[in-house]
mmCIF file of C-alpha atoms and ligand atoms in Angstrom:
data_model
loop_
_atom_site.group_PDB
_atom_site.id
_atom_site.type_symbol
_atom_site.label_atom_id
_atom_site.label_comp_id
_atom_site.label_asym_id
_atom_site.label_seq_id
_atom_site.Cartn_x
_atom_site.Cartn_y
_atom_site.Cartn_z
ATOM 1 C CA MET E 32 16.060 -47.934 22.116
ATOM 2 C CA SER E 33 15.244 -46.574 18.663
ATOM 3 C CA ARG E 34 14.654 -42.853 18.469
ATOM 4 C CA SER E 35 12.303 -41.471 15.827
ATOM 5 C CA VAL E 36 11.879 -37.901 14.593
ATOM 6 C CA LEU E 37 8.252 -37.600 13.527
ATOM 7 C CA THR E 38 7.865 -33.938 14.500
ATOM 8 C CA VAL E 39 10.378 -31.250 15.310
ATOM 9 C CA GLY E 40 9.029 -31.494 18.876
ATOM 10 C CA ASP E 41 10.633 -34.937 19.125
ATOM 11 C CA LEU E 42 13.925 -33.064 19.442
ATOM 12 C CA SER E 43 14.417 -30.708 22.393
ATOM 13 C CA ALA E 44 15.885 -27.270 21.686
ATOM 14 C CA PRO E 45 19.309 -28.339 23.086
ATOM 15 C CA GLU E 46 19.204 -31.457 20.890
ATOM 16 C CA ILE E 47 18.454 -29.370 17.784
ATOM 17 C CA SER E 48 21.349 -27.141 18.724
ATOM 18 C CA GLU E 49 23.644 -30.142 19.132
ATOM 19 C CA VAL E 50 22.631 -31.561 15.727
ATOM 20 C CA LEU E 51 23.173 -28.189 14.033
ATOM 21 C CA ASP E 52 26.569 -27.701 15.712
ATOM 22 C CA ARG E 53 27.500 -31.075 14.308
ATOM 23 C CA ALA E 54 26.203 -30.116 10.848
ATOM 24 C CA LEU E 55 28.278 -26.928 10.826
ATOM 25 C CA GLU E 56 31.360 -28.808 11.974
ATOM 26 C CA THR E 57 31.001 -31.431 9.218
ATOM 27 C CA LYS E 58 30.233 -28.792 6.597
ATOM 28 C CA ARG E 59 33.491 -27.003 7.389
ATOM 29 C CA ARG E 60 35.570 -30.182 6.913
ATOM 30 C CA ASP E 61 37.133 -31.141 3.573
ATOM 31 C CA ASP E 62 36.188 -34.773 4.136
ATOM 32 C CA ARG E 63 32.519 -34.906 5.061
ATOM 33 C CA HIS E 64 32.279 -38.668 5.210
ATOM 34 C CA GLY E 65 31.508 -40.604 8.363
ATOM 35 C CA SER E 66 30.917 -44.215 9.367
ATOM 36 C CA GLU E 67 27.879 -43.902 11.660
ATOM 37 C CA LEU E 68 25.696 -45.861 9.190
ATOM 38 C CA SER E 69 28.380 -48.333 8.141
ATOM 39 C CA GLY E 70 26.739 -51.654 7.241
ATOM 40 C CA LYS E 71 23.270 -50.193 7.746
ATOM 41 C CA THR E 72 20.374 -49.885 5.315
ATOM 42 C CA ALA E 73 17.862 -47.043 5.131
ATOM 43 C CA LEU E 74 14.508 -47.502 3.420
ATOM 44 C CA LEU E 75 13.196 -44.298 1.853
ATOM 45 C CA ILE E 76 9.419 -44.580 1.462
ATOM 46 C CA PHE E 77 8.012 -41.627 -0.493
ATOM 47 C CA GLN E 78 4.272 -41.207 -1.120
ATOM 48 C CA LYS E 79 4.741 -37.749 -2.665
ATOM 49 C CA PRO E 80 7.245 -36.394 -5.203
ATOM 50 C CA SER E 81 10.554 -34.903 -4.057
ATOM 51 C CA LEU E 82 13.787 -33.431 -5.371
ATOM 52 C CA ARG E 83 15.646 -32.009 -2.363
ATOM 53 C CA THR E 84 14.538 -34.448 0.320
ATOM 54 C CA ARG E 85 15.122 -37.611 -1.638
ATOM 55 C CA VAL E 86 18.519 -36.580 -3.020
ATOM 56 C CA SER E 87 19.800 -35.186 0.279
ATOM 57 C CA PHE E 88 18.737 -38.254 2.286
ATOM 58 C CA GLU E 89 20.270 -40.662 -0.236
ATOM 59 C CA LEU E 90 23.521 -38.695 -0.170
ATOM 60 C CA ALA E 91 23.491 -38.390 3.623
ATOM 61 C CA VAL E 92 23.079 -42.152 4.080
ATOM 62 C CA THR E 93 25.824 -42.864 1.520
ATOM 63 C CA ASN E 94 28.176 -40.292 3.077
ATOM 64 C CA LEU E 95 27.761 -42.034 6.442
ATOM 65 C CA GLY E 96 28.684 -45.426 4.972
ATOM 66 C CA GLY E 97 25.167 -46.823 4.663
ATOM 67 C CA GLN E 98 22.963 -47.955 1.811
ATOM 68 C CA ALA E 99 19.715 -46.227 0.816
ATOM 69 C CA LEU E 100 16.820 -47.996 -0.920
ATOM 70 C CA TYR E 101 14.172 -45.712 -2.454
ATOM 71 C CA LEU E 102 10.546 -46.715 -2.917
ATOM 72 C CA SER E 103 8.523 -44.337 -5.115
ATOM 73 C CA PRO E 104 4.842 -43.463 -4.546
ATOM 74 C CA PRO E 105 3.295 -46.159 -6.797
ATOM 75 C CA GLU E 106 5.628 -48.856 -5.435
ATOM 76 C CA VAL E 107 4.718 -48.407 -1.782
ATOM 77 C CA GLY E 108 0.962 -48.393 -1.617
ATOM 78 C CA LEU E 109 1.250 -47.421 2.052
ATOM 79 C CA GLY E 110 -2.249 -47.906 3.461
ATOM 80 C CA GLU E 111 -3.543 -49.107 0.080
ATOM 81 C CA ARG E 112 -1.569 -52.162 -1.021
ATOM 82 C CA GLU E 113 -0.512 -52.843 2.574
ATOM 83 C CA SER E 114 -1.195 -51.390 5.986
ATOM 84 C CA PRO E 115 1.501 -49.207 7.610
ATOM 85 C CA GLU E 116 1.806 -51.948 10.258
ATOM 86 C CA ASP E 117 2.647 -54.610 7.667
ATOM 87 C CA VAL E 118 5.028 -52.295 5.762
ATOM 88 C CA GLY E 119 6.720 -51.314 9.036
ATOM 89 C CA GLY E 120 6.965 -54.890 10.302
ATOM 90 C CA VAL E 121 8.628 -56.058 7.076
ATOM 91 C CA ALA E 122 10.880 -52.983 6.763
ATOM 92 C CA GLY E 123 12.070 -53.503 10.341
ATOM 93 C CA ARG E 124 13.322 -56.993 9.397
ATOM 94 C CA PHE E 125 15.354 -55.715 6.427
ATOM 95 C CA CYS E 126 16.407 -52.204 7.390
ATOM 96 C CA ASP E 127 17.911 -50.157 10.217
ATOM 97 C CA LEU E 128 16.156 -46.882 9.442
ATOM 98 C CA ILE E 129 12.997 -45.700 7.679
ATOM 99 C CA VAL E 130 12.750 -42.245 6.107
ATOM 100 C CA CYS E 131 9.163 -41.596 5.071
ATOM 101 C CA ARG E 132 7.280 -38.880 3.179
ATOM 102 C CA THR E 133 3.571 -39.369 3.575
ATOM 103 C CA PHE E 134 0.211 -37.632 3.889
ATOM 104 C CA ASP E 135 -1.201 -38.587 7.269
ATOM 105 C CA GLN E 136 1.044 -38.088 10.302
ATOM 106 C CA SER E 137 -0.416 -41.263 11.818
ATOM 107 C CA ASN E 138 1.286 -43.332 9.080
ATOM 108 C CA LEU E 139 4.651 -42.313 10.553
ATOM 109 C CA GLU E 140 3.564 -43.250 14.060
ATOM 110 C CA ARG E 141 2.284 -46.621 12.840
ATOM 111 C CA LEU E 142 5.498 -47.341 10.902
ATOM 112 C CA ALA E 143 7.587 -46.492 13.968
ATOM 113 C CA ALA E 144 5.515 -48.684 16.283
ATOM 114 C CA ALA E 145 5.530 -51.676 13.915
ATOM 115 C CA SER E 146 9.110 -51.519 12.677
ATOM 116 C CA GLY E 147 11.052 -51.009 15.905
ATOM 117 C CA VAL E 148 13.639 -48.973 13.960
ATOM 118 C CA PRO E 149 14.049 -45.164 13.893
ATOM 119 C CA VAL E 150 11.610 -43.404 11.570
ATOM 120 C CA VAL E 151 12.406 -39.928 10.253
ATOM 121 C CA ASN E 152 9.656 -37.708 8.849
ATOM 122 C CA ALA E 153 10.636 -36.571 5.349
ATOM 123 C CA LEU E 154 7.445 -34.414 5.191
ATOM 124 C CA SER E 155 3.893 -35.175 6.166
ATOM 125 C CA ASP E 156 0.765 -33.068 5.896
ATOM 126 C CA TRP E 157 1.456 -32.027 9.497
ATOM 127 C CA GLU E 158 5.191 -31.315 9.697
ATOM 128 C CA HIS E 159 8.477 -31.034 7.816
ATOM 129 C CA PRO E 160 11.026 -31.277 10.638
ATOM 130 C CA CYS E 161 14.137 -31.877 8.504
ATOM 131 C CA GLN E 162 13.343 -28.767 6.482
ATOM 132 C CA ALA E 163 13.240 -26.776 9.722
ATOM 133 C CA LEU E 164 16.651 -28.113 10.769
ATOM 134 C CA ALA E 165 18.137 -26.961 7.457
ATOM 135 C CA ASP E 166 16.341 -23.615 7.733
ATOM 136 C CA VAL E 167 17.643 -22.863 11.213
ATOM 137 C CA LEU E 168 21.112 -23.949 10.082
ATOM 138 C CA THR E 169 20.852 -21.478 7.185
ATOM 139 C CA ILE E 170 19.743 -18.656 9.491
ATOM 140 C CA ARG E 171 22.659 -19.442 11.817
ATOM 141 C CA GLU E 172 25.014 -19.005 8.847
ATOM 142 C CA HIS E 173 23.355 -15.778 7.679
ATOM 143 C CA GLY E 174 23.546 -13.525 10.720
ATOM 144 C CA GLY E 175 22.496 -15.913 13.499
ATOM 145 C CA THR E 176 19.299 -16.967 15.206
ATOM 146 C CA CYS E 177 19.103 -15.768 18.843
ATOM 147 C CA GLY E 178 17.391 -12.394 19.263
ATOM 148 C CA ARG E 179 16.640 -11.963 15.563
ATOM 149 C CA THR E 180 13.192 -11.776 13.994
ATOM 150 C CA LEU E 181 11.843 -14.380 11.580
ATOM 151 C CA THR E 182 8.595 -13.591 9.785
ATOM 152 C CA TYR E 183 6.770 -16.375 8.003
ATOM 153 C CA VAL E 184 4.174 -15.072 5.545
ATOM 154 C CA GLY E 185 1.613 -17.495 4.176
ATOM 155 C CA ASP E 186 -0.072 -20.787 4.932
ATOM 156 C CA GLY E 187 0.207 -22.107 8.503
ATOM 157 C CA ASN E 188 1.210 -25.456 7.026
ATOM 158 C CA ASN E 189 3.667 -28.314 7.655
ATOM 159 C CA VAL E 190 6.707 -26.109 6.933
ATOM 160 C CA ALA E 191 5.445 -23.268 9.134
ATOM 161 C CA ARG E 192 4.708 -25.586 12.085
ATOM 162 C CA SER E 193 8.163 -27.162 12.183
ATOM 163 C CA LEU E 194 9.917 -23.855 11.511
ATOM 164 C CA ALA E 195 8.094 -21.913 14.238
ATOM 165 C CA VAL E 196 8.922 -24.490 16.910
ATOM 166 C CA ALA E 197 12.569 -24.910 15.859
ATOM 167 C CA ALA E 198 13.256 -21.179 15.466
ATOM 168 C CA ALA E 199 11.539 -20.249 18.735
ATOM 169 C CA GLY E 200 13.725 -22.809 20.513
ATOM 170 C CA GLU E 201 16.805 -21.048 19.136
ATOM 171 C CA GLY E 202 15.719 -17.742 20.690
ATOM 172 C CA MET E 203 14.206 -16.151 17.610
ATOM 173 C CA HIS E 204 11.273 -13.751 17.618
ATOM 174 C CA VAL E 205 8.852 -15.590 15.363
ATOM 175 C CA ARG E 206 5.962 -13.832 13.637
ATOM 176 C CA VAL E 207 3.507 -15.741 11.488
ATOM 177 C CA SER E 208 1.233 -13.878 9.099
ATOM 178 C CA SER E 209 -1.631 -15.780 7.492
ATOM 179 C CA PRO E 210 -5.113 -14.954 6.212
ATOM 180 C CA SER E 211 -8.104 -15.925 8.308
ATOM 181 C CA GLY E 212 -8.682 -19.672 8.273
ATOM 182 C CA TYR E 213 -5.080 -20.522 7.372
ATOM 183 C CA GLU E 214 -3.304 -19.563 10.609
ATOM 184 C CA LEU E 215 -0.805 -21.692 12.472
ATOM 185 C CA ASP E 216 -2.643 -24.176 14.719
ATOM 186 C CA GLU E 217 -2.942 -23.604 18.459
ATOM 187 C CA ALA E 218 -0.848 -26.617 19.512
ATOM 188 C CA SER E 219 2.133 -25.495 17.411
ATOM 189 C CA VAL E 220 1.813 -21.926 18.673
ATOM 190 C CA ALA E 221 1.734 -23.276 22.251
ATOM 191 C CA GLU E 222 4.836 -25.453 21.750
ATOM 192 C CA ALA E 223 6.725 -22.655 19.990
ATOM 193 C CA THR E 224 5.732 -20.243 22.772
ATOM 194 C CA ARG E 225 6.868 -22.709 25.453
ATOM 195 C CA ARG E 226 10.255 -23.033 23.764
ATOM 196 C CA ALA E 227 10.506 -19.265 23.255
ATOM 197 C CA SER E 228 9.888 -18.692 26.972
ATOM 198 C CA GLU E 229 12.970 -20.795 27.714
ATOM 199 C CA SER E 230 15.182 -19.339 24.973
ATOM 200 C CA GLY E 231 14.362 -15.629 25.212
ATOM 201 C CA GLY E 232 12.446 -15.648 21.945
ATOM 202 C CA SER E 233 8.799 -14.887 21.281
ATOM 203 C CA VAL E 234 5.927 -15.949 19.040
ATOM 204 C CA ARG E 235 3.217 -13.722 17.572
ATOM 205 C CA LEU E 236 0.492 -14.227 15.000
ATOM 206 C CA VAL E 237 0.157 -10.999 13.015
ATOM 207 C CA SER E 238 -2.486 -11.074 10.304
ATOM 208 C CA ASP E 239 -1.287 -7.915 8.528
ATOM 209 C CA PRO E 240 1.724 -8.997 6.404
ATOM 210 C CA VAL E 241 3.217 -5.485 6.275
ATOM 211 C CA GLU E 242 3.175 -5.191 10.067
ATOM 212 C CA ALA E 243 4.511 -8.755 10.393
ATOM 213 C CA VAL E 244 7.452 -8.132 8.059
ATOM 214 C CA SER E 245 8.307 -4.725 9.524
ATOM 215 C CA GLY E 246 11.961 -4.726 10.624
ATOM 216 C CA ALA E 247 12.286 -8.523 10.223
ATOM 217 C CA ASP E 248 15.717 -10.107 9.727
ATOM 218 C CA VAL E 249 14.343 -13.077 7.808
ATOM 219 C CA VAL E 250 11.249 -13.282 5.594
ATOM 220 C CA TYR E 251 10.072 -16.805 4.825
ATOM 221 C CA THR E 252 7.278 -18.132 2.648
ATOM 222 C CA ASP E 253 6.058 -21.433 1.232
ATOM 223 C CA THR E 254 3.469 -22.485 -1.329
ATOM 224 C CA TRP E 255 -0.168 -21.658 -0.697
ATOM 225 C CA THR E 256 -1.191 -25.053 -2.116
ATOM 226 C CA SER E 257 0.718 -27.959 -0.636
ATOM 227 C CA MET E 258 1.002 -31.413 -2.174
ATOM 228 C CA GLY E 259 -2.374 -33.096 -1.811
ATOM 229 C CA GLN E 260 -4.339 -29.810 -1.747
ATOM 230 C CA GLU E 261 -4.463 -29.311 -5.521
ATOM 231 C CA LEU E 262 -8.283 -29.339 -5.614
ATOM 232 C CA GLU E 263 -8.296 -26.280 -3.312
ATOM 233 C CA ALA E 264 -5.807 -24.330 -5.460
ATOM 234 C CA ARG E 265 -8.251 -21.780 -6.853
ATOM 235 C CA GLN E 266 -9.877 -21.069 -3.481
ATOM 236 C CA ARG E 267 -6.447 -20.714 -1.867
ATOM 237 C CA LEU E 268 -5.207 -18.290 -4.558
ATOM 238 C CA GLU E 269 -8.110 -16.028 -3.624
ATOM 239 C CA ALA E 270 -7.699 -16.442 0.130
ATOM 240 C CA PHE E 271 -3.990 -15.527 0.035
ATOM 241 C CA THR E 272 -4.398 -12.350 -2.015
ATOM 242 C CA GLY E 273 -2.231 -9.695 -0.360
ATOM 243 C CA TYR E 274 0.179 -12.230 1.154
ATOM 244 C CA GLN E 275 2.615 -12.460 -1.770
ATOM 245 C CA VAL E 276 6.253 -11.917 -0.840
ATOM 246 C CA ASP E 277 7.178 -9.299 -3.422
ATOM 247 C CA ALA E 278 9.746 -6.485 -3.447
ATOM 248 C CA GLN E 279 7.249 -4.054 -1.936
ATOM 249 C CA LEU E 280 6.573 -6.296 1.060
ATOM 250 C CA VAL E 281 10.261 -7.148 1.566
ATOM 251 C CA ALA E 282 11.060 -3.404 1.572
ATOM 252 C CA ASN E 283 9.411 -3.265 5.019
ATOM 253 C CA ALA E 284 11.941 -5.718 6.451
ATOM 254 C CA SER E 285 15.458 -4.907 7.628
ATOM 255 C CA ALA E 286 17.631 -3.696 4.731
ATOM 256 C CA GLN E 287 19.876 -6.760 5.202
ATOM 257 C CA ALA E 288 16.988 -9.201 5.567
ATOM 258 C CA ASN E 289 17.283 -12.621 3.981
ATOM 259 C CA VAL E 290 14.437 -14.201 2.060
ATOM 260 C CA MET E 291 13.810 -17.910 2.454
ATOM 261 C CA HIS E 292 11.631 -20.509 0.747
ATOM 262 C CA CYS E 293 11.816 -24.283 1.175
ATOM 263 C CA LEU E 294 11.100 -24.825 -2.557
ATOM 264 C CA PRO E 295 9.490 -25.858 -4.795
ATOM 265 C CA ALA E 296 8.126 -22.341 -5.363
ATOM 266 C CA HIS E 297 4.971 -21.442 -7.209
ATOM 267 C CA ARG E 298 6.576 -18.414 -8.830
ATOM 268 C CA GLY E 299 4.205 -15.488 -9.208
ATOM 269 C CA GLU E 300 1.943 -16.818 -6.440
ATOM 270 C CA GLU E 301 3.472 -16.780 -2.932
ATOM 271 C CA ILE E 302 6.702 -15.142 -4.161
ATOM 272 C CA THR E 303 7.834 -13.145 -7.188
ATOM 273 C CA ASP E 304 10.759 -14.066 -9.440
ATOM 274 C CA GLU E 305 12.397 -10.769 -8.516
ATOM 275 C CA VAL E 306 12.538 -11.687 -4.824
ATOM 276 C CA LEU E 307 13.235 -15.400 -5.221
ATOM 277 C CA ASP E 308 16.146 -14.746 -7.588
ATOM 278 C CA GLY E 309 17.216 -11.487 -5.935
ATOM 279 C CA PRO E 310 20.271 -10.672 -3.799
ATOM 280 C CA GLN E 311 18.481 -11.197 -0.471
ATOM 281 C CA SER E 312 17.390 -14.740 -1.322
ATOM 282 C CA VAL E 313 19.250 -17.630 0.344
ATOM 283 C CA VAL E 314 17.067 -20.422 -1.034
ATOM 284 C CA LEU E 315 19.913 -22.400 -2.573
ATOM 285 C CA ASP E 316 21.867 -22.328 0.707
ATOM 286 C CA GLN E 317 18.709 -23.674 2.339
ATOM 287 C CA ALA E 318 18.475 -26.464 -0.217
ATOM 288 C CA GLU E 319 22.147 -27.390 0.224
ATOM 289 C CA ASN E 320 21.755 -27.394 3.979
ATOM 290 C CA ARG E 321 19.155 -30.162 3.754
ATOM 291 C CA LEU E 322 22.106 -32.486 3.196
ATOM 292 C CA HIS E 323 24.243 -31.143 6.039
ATOM 293 C CA ALA E 324 21.406 -31.006 8.565
ATOM 294 C CA GLN E 325 20.072 -34.475 7.751
ATOM 295 C CA GLN E 326 23.514 -36.055 7.657
ATOM 296 C CA ALA E 327 24.163 -34.618 11.116
ATOM 297 C CA LEU E 328 20.759 -35.822 12.337
ATOM 298 C CA LEU E 329 21.354 -39.380 11.095
ATOM 299 C CA ALA E 330 24.890 -39.448 12.528
ATOM 300 C CA TRP E 331 23.489 -38.206 15.849
ATOM 301 C CA LEU E 332 20.699 -40.823 15.854
ATOM 302 C CA PHE E 333 23.162 -43.669 15.191
ATOM 303 C CA ASP E 334 26.103 -42.460 17.298
HETATM 304 N N1 CP O 136 11.806 -28.623 0.309
HETATM 305 C C1 CP O 136 11.517 -29.896 -0.023
HETATM 306 O O1 CP O 136 11.183 -30.735 0.827
HETATM 307 O O2 CP O 136 11.685 -30.161 -1.350
HETATM 308 P P1 CP O 136 11.267 -31.516 -2.077
HETATM 309 O O3 CP O 136 9.774 -31.607 -2.038
HETATM 310 O O4 CP O 136 11.813 -31.391 -3.454
HETATM 311 O O5 CP O 136 11.886 -32.663 -1.333
HETATM 312 N N1 NVA O 137 4.161 -27.181 2.077
HETATM 313 C C1 NVA O 137 4.755 -27.839 0.944
HETATM 314 C C2 NVA O 137 6.203 -28.090 1.174
HETATM 315 C C3 NVA O 137 6.937 -28.738 0.041
HETATM 316 C C4 NVA O 137 8.360 -29.009 0.367
HETATM 317 C C5 NVA O 137 4.023 -29.136 0.645
HETATM 318 O O1 NVA O 137 3.692 -29.858 1.600
HETATM 319 O O2 NVA O 137 3.776 -29.429 -0.526
#
């Protein structure tokens, strides 16, 4: 039976742990190649731009012996030129795996139902599960996850949703600090809290960013204006005033705290150059770990 990863909740906490153990093991090896996708073809359907996700998925598929075919936003016309059902039905005849970056989460569900092959979410408006795998992997490498505090400051968006659930499942104390109207949604808070209750972690929404960051081991932020929200940019800049991750805010965290950002950053908005480029930043490790986490996920799915 084909197994899709459309949200981080499609993987249990023990499964995330297993995938990340595998990622760490492969990362440590000199030869990182595998054969789990030998003779298989992955279709990468992207409706939004990408640097990290596209490159890391293409490399992951190649490293596992498979072939990746990339379709750019104007080529796909998902839901415009053709329905997700027709795209999925055709892709399922040619390919063994679909990796899709799209707007509406339902497009992923429709592709999975029509194609009969595994579909992996490469970012939707709702979630960014592969980013969360790489983020938790990065936290594991920089001091560990269980019992440590992760504070996310900013928009309760796709990145925040996946991260909160994944980190809570690893036993982290997750705090999310957002202005009114931009908080993490109730369903994600409930799922993260459920996982935290089993792992010894916790989840709190703390509107005051200084209180939220106080003593944190990891401070994380993402753009205030996600892809597709460009028309709201001005209104969002105003709403997020006071939520910038700058040196003054980070000074409230643990002295050894790491700063994380999924990138791309809107420098001078959600984060300053000084912090993003500073000694506490681990953003390039995060970016590199997209490859290791996704390669492990694909190997695990096709084992
Ligand atoms: N972090 C991330 O998903 O980056 P891209 O948009 O460049 O893929
Ligand atoms: N929240 C951002 C993440 C980009 C990787 C967006 O959706 O644009």
